[in-house]
JSON list of C-alpha atoms in Angstrom, two decimals:
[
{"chain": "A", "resi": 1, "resn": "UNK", "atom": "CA", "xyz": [-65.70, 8.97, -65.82]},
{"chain": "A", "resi": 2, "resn": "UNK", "atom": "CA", "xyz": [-65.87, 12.87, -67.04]},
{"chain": "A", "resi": 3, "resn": "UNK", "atom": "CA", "xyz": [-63.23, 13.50, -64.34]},
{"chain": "A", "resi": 4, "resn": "UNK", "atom": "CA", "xyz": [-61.05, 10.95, -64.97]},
{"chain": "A", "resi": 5, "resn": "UNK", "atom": "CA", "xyz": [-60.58, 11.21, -68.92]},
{"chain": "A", "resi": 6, "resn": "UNK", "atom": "CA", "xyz": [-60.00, 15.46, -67.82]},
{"chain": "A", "resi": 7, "resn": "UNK", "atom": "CA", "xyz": [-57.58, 14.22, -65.57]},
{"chain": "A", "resi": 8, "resn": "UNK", "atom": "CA", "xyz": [-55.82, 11.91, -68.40]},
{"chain": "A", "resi": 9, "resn": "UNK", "atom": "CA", "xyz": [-56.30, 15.19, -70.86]},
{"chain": "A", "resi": 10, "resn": "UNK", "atom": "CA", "xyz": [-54.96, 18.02, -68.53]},
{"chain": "A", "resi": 11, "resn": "UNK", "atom": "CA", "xyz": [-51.96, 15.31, -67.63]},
{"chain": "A", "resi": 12, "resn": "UNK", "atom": "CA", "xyz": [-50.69, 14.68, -71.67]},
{"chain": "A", "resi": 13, "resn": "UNK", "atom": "CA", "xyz": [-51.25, 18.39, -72.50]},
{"chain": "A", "resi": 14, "resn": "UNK", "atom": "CA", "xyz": [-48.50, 18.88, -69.31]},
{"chain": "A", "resi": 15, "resn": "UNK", "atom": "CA", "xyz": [-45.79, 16.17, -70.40]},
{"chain": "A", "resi": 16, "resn": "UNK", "atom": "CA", "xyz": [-43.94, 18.85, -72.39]},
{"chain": "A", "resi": 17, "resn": "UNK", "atom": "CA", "xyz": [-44.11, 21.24, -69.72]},
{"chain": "A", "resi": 18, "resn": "UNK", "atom": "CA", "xyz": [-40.72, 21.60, -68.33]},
{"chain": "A", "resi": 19, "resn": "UNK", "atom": "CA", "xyz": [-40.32, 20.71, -64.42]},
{"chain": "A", "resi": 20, "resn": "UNK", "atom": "CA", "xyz": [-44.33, 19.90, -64.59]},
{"chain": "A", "resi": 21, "resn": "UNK", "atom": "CA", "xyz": [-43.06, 16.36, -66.48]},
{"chain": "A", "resi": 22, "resn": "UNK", "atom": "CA", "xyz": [-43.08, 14.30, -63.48]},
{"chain": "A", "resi": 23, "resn": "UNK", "atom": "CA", "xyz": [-46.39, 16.24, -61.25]},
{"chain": "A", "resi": 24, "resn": "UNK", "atom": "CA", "xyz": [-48.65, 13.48, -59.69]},
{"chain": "A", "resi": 25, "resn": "UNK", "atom": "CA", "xyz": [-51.98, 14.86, -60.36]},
{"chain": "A", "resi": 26, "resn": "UNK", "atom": "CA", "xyz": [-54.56, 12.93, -57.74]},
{"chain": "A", "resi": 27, "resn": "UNK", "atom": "CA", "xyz": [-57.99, 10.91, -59.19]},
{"chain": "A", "resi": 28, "resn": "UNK", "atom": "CA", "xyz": [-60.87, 13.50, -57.64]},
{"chain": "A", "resi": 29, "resn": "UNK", "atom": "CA", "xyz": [-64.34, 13.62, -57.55]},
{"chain": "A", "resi": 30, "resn": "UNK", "atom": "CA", "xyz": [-66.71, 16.02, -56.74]},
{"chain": "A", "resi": 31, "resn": "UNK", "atom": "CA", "xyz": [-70.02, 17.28, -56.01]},
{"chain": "A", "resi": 32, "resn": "UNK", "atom": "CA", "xyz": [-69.68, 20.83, -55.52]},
{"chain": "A", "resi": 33, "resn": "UNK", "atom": "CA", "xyz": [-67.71, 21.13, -59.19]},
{"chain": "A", "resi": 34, "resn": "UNK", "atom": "CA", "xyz": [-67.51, 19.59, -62.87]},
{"chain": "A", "resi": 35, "resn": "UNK", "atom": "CA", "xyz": [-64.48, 17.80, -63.88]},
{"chain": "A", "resi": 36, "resn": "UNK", "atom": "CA", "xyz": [-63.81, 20.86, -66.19]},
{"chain": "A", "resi": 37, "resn": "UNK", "atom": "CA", "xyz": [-64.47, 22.81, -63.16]},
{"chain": "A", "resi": 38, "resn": "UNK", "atom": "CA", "xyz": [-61.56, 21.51, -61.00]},
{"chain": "A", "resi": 39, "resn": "UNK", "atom": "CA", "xyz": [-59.48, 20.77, -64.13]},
{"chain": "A", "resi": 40, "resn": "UNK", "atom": "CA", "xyz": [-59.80, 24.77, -65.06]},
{"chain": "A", "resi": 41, "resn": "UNK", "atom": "CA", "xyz": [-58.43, 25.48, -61.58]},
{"chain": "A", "resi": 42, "resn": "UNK", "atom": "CA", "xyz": [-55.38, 22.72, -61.84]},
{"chain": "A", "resi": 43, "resn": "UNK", "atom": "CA", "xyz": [-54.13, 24.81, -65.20]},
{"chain": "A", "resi": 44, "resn": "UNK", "atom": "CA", "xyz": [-54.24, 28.25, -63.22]},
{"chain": "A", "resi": 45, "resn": "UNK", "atom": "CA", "xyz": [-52.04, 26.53, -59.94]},
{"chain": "A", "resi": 46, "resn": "UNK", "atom": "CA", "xyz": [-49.57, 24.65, -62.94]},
{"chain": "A", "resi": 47, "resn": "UNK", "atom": "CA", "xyz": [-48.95, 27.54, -64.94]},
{"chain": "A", "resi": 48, "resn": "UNK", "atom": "CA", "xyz": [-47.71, 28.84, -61.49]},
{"chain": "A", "resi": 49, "resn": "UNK", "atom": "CA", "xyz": [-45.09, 26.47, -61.73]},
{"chain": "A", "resi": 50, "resn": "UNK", "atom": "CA", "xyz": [-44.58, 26.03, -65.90]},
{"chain": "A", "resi": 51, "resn": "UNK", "atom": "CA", "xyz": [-41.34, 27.38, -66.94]},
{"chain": "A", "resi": 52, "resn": "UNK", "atom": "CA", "xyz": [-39.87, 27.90, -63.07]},
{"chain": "A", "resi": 53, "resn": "UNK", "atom": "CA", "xyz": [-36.37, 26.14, -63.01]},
{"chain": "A", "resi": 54, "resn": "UNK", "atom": "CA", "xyz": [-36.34, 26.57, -59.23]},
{"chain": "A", "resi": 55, "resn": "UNK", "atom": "CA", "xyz": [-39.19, 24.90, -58.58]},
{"chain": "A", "resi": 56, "resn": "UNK", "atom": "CA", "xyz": [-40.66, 21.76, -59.29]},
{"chain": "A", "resi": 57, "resn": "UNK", "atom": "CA", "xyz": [-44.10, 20.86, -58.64]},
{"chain": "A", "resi": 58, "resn": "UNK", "atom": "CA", "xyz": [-44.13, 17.14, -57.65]},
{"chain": "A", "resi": 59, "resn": "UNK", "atom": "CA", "xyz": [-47.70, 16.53, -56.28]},
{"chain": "A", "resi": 60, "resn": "UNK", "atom": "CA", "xyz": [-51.33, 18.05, -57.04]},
{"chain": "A", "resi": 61, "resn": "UNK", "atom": "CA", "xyz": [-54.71, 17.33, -55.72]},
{"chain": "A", "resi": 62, "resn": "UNK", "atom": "CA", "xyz": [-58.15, 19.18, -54.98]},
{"chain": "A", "resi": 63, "resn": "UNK", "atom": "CA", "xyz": [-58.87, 19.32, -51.35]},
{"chain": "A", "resi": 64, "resn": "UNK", "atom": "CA", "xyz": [-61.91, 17.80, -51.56]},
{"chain": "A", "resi": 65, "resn": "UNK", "atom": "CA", "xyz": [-65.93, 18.98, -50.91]},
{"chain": "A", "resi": 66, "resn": "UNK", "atom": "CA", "xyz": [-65.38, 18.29, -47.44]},
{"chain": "A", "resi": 67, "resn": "UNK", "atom": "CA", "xyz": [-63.06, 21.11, -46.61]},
{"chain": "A", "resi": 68, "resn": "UNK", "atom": "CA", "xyz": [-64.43, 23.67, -49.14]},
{"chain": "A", "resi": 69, "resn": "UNK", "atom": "CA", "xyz": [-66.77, 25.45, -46.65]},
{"chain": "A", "resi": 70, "resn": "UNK", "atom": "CA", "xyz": [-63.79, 26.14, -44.63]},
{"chain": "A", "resi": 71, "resn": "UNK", "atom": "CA", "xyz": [-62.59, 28.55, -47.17]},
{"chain": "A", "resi": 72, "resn": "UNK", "atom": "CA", "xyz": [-66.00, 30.17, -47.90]},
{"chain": "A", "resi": 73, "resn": "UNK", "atom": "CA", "xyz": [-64.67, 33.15, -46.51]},
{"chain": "A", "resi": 74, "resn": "UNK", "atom": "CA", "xyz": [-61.93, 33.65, -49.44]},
{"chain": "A", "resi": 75, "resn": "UNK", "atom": "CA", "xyz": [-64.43, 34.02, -51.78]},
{"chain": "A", "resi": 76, "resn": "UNK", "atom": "CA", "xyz": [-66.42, 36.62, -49.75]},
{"chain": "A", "resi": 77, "resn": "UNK", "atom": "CA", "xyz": [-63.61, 38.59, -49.65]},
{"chain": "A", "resi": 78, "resn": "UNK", "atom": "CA", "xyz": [-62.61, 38.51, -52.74]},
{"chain": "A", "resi": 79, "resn": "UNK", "atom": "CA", "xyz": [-65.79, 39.32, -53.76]},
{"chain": "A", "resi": 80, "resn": "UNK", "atom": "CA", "xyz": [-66.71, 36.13, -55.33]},
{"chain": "A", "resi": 81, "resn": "UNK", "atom": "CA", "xyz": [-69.13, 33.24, -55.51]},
{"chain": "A", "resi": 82, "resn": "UNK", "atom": "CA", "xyz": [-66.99, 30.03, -55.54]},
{"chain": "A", "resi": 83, "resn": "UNK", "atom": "CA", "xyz": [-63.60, 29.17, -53.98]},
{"chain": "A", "resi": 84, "resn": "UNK", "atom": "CA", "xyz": [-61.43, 26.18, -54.86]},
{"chain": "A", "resi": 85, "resn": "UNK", "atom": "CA", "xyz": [-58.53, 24.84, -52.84]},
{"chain": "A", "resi": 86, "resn": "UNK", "atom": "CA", "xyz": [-55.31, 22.39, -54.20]},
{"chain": "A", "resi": 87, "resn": "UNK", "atom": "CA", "xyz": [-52.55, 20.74, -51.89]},
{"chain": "A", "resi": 88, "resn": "UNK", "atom": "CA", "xyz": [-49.12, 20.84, -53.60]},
{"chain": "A", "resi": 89, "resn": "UNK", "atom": "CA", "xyz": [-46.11, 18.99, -52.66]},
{"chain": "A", "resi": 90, "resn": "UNK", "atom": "CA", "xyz": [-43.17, 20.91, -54.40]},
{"chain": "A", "resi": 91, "resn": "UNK", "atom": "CA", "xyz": [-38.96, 21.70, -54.02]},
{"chain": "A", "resi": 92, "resn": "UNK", "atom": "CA", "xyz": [-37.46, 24.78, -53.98]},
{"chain": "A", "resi": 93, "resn": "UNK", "atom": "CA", "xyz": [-33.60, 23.93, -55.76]},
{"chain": "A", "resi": 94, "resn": "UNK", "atom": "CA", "xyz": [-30.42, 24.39, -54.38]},
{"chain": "A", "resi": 95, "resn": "UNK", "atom": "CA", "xyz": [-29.76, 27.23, -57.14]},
{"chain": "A", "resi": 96, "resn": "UNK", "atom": "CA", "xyz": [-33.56, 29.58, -56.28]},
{"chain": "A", "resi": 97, "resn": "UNK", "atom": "CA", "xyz": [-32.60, 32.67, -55.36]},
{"chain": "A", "resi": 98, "resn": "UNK", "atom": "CA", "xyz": [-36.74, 33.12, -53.79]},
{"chain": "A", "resi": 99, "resn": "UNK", "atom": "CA", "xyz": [-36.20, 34.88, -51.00]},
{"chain": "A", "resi": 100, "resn": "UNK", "atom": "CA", "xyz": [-39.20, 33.50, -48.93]},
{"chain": "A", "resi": 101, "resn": "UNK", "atom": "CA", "xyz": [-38.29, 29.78, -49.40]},
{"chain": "A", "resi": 102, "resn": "UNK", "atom": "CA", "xyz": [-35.67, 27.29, -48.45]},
{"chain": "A", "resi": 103, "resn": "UNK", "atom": "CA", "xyz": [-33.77, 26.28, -50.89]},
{"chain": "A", "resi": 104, "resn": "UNK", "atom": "CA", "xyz": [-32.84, 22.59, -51.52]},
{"chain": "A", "resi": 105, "resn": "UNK", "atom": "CA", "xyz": [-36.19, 21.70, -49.48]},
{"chain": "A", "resi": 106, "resn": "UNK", "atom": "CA", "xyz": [-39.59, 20.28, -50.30]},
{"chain": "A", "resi": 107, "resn": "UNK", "atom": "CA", "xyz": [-42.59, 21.69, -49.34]},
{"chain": "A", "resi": 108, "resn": "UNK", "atom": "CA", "xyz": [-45.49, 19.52, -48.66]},
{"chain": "A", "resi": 109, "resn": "UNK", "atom": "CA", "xyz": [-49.34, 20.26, -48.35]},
{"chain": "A", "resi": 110, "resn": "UNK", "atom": "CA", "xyz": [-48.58, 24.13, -49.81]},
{"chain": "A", "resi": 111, "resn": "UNK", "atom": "CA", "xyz": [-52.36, 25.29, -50.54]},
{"chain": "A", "resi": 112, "resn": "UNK", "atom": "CA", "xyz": [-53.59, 27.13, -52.71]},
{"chain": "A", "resi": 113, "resn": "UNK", "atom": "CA", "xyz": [-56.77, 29.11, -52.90]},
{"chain": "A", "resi": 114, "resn": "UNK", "atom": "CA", "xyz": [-58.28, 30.00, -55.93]},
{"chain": "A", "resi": 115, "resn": "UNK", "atom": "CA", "xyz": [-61.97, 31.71, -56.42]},
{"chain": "A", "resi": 116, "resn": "UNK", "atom": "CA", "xyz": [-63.70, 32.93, -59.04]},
{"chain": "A", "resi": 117, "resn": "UNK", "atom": "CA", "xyz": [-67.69, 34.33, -60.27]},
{"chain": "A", "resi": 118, "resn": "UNK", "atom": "CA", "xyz": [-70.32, 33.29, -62.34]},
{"chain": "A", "resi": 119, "resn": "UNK", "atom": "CA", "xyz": [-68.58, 30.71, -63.61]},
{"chain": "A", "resi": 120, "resn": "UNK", "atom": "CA", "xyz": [-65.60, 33.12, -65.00]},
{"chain": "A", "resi": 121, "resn": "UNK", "atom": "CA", "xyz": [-61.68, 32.51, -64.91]},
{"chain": "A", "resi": 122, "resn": "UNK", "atom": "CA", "xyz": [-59.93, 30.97, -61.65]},
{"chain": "A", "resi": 123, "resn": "UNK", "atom": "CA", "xyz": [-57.99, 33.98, -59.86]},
{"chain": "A", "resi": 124, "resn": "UNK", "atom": "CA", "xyz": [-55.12, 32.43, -57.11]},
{"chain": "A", "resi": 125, "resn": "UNK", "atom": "CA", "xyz": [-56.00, 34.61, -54.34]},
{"chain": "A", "resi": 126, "resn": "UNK", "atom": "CA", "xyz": [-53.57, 33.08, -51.68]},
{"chain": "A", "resi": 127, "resn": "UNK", "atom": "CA", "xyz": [-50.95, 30.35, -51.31]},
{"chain": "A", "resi": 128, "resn": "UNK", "atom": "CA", "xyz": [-48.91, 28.91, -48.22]},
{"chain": "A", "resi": 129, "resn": "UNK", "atom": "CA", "xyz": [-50.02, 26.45, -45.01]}
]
């Protein structure tokens, strides 16, 4: 229930966001992490995204406590104690002039890894496939 009304929160405080007006956010649950938890970690990944006109964030979701030991790793590097990991669906417009990217394409199941300590601020530490 905690999840779901952060979900519902962290989706009105986005409708006025600019190309994050139309981002499906995914229903999660979780073990491993709170609702605020994973809902901290959505705002770090959307205010990627807030205020880009060349990109458009269509999709988010949390990867689930499955796959989180697969990223373990990222956190030990980082020097960390927790890592968190989203899927993002997005398109790069005809008019981006981002070098690494296709324009007028959609990307789909773009991860990114977040981590962060003692319960601190979320830190992206990597993004791509």
């Amino acid at each position: 229930l905690i999840s779901i009304m952060l979900l519902c929160t962290l989706t009105l405080a986005l409708s006025s966001c600019g190309t994050l007006n139309f981002v499906d956010i995914e229903e999660f649950s979780s073990e491993i992490y709170t609702g605020r938890d994973i809902a901290d970690a959505m705002e770090v990944v959307l205010e990627e995204f807030q205020g880009k006109k060349d990109k458009i964030l269509l999709n988010l979701s949390y990867i689930g406590d499955s796959e989180i030991s697969d990223y373990k790793d990222w956190a030990d590097r980082n020097g960390a104690d927790e890592v968190i990991v989203f899927l993002t669906d997005y398109y790069v417009s005809f008019f981006s002039d981002t070098p690494t990217q296709n324009t007028a394409s959609e990307y789909e199941n773009w991860k990114f890894i977040l981590v962060r300590s003692s319960g601190g601020e979320w830190e992206i530490v990597d993004q791509g496939y």
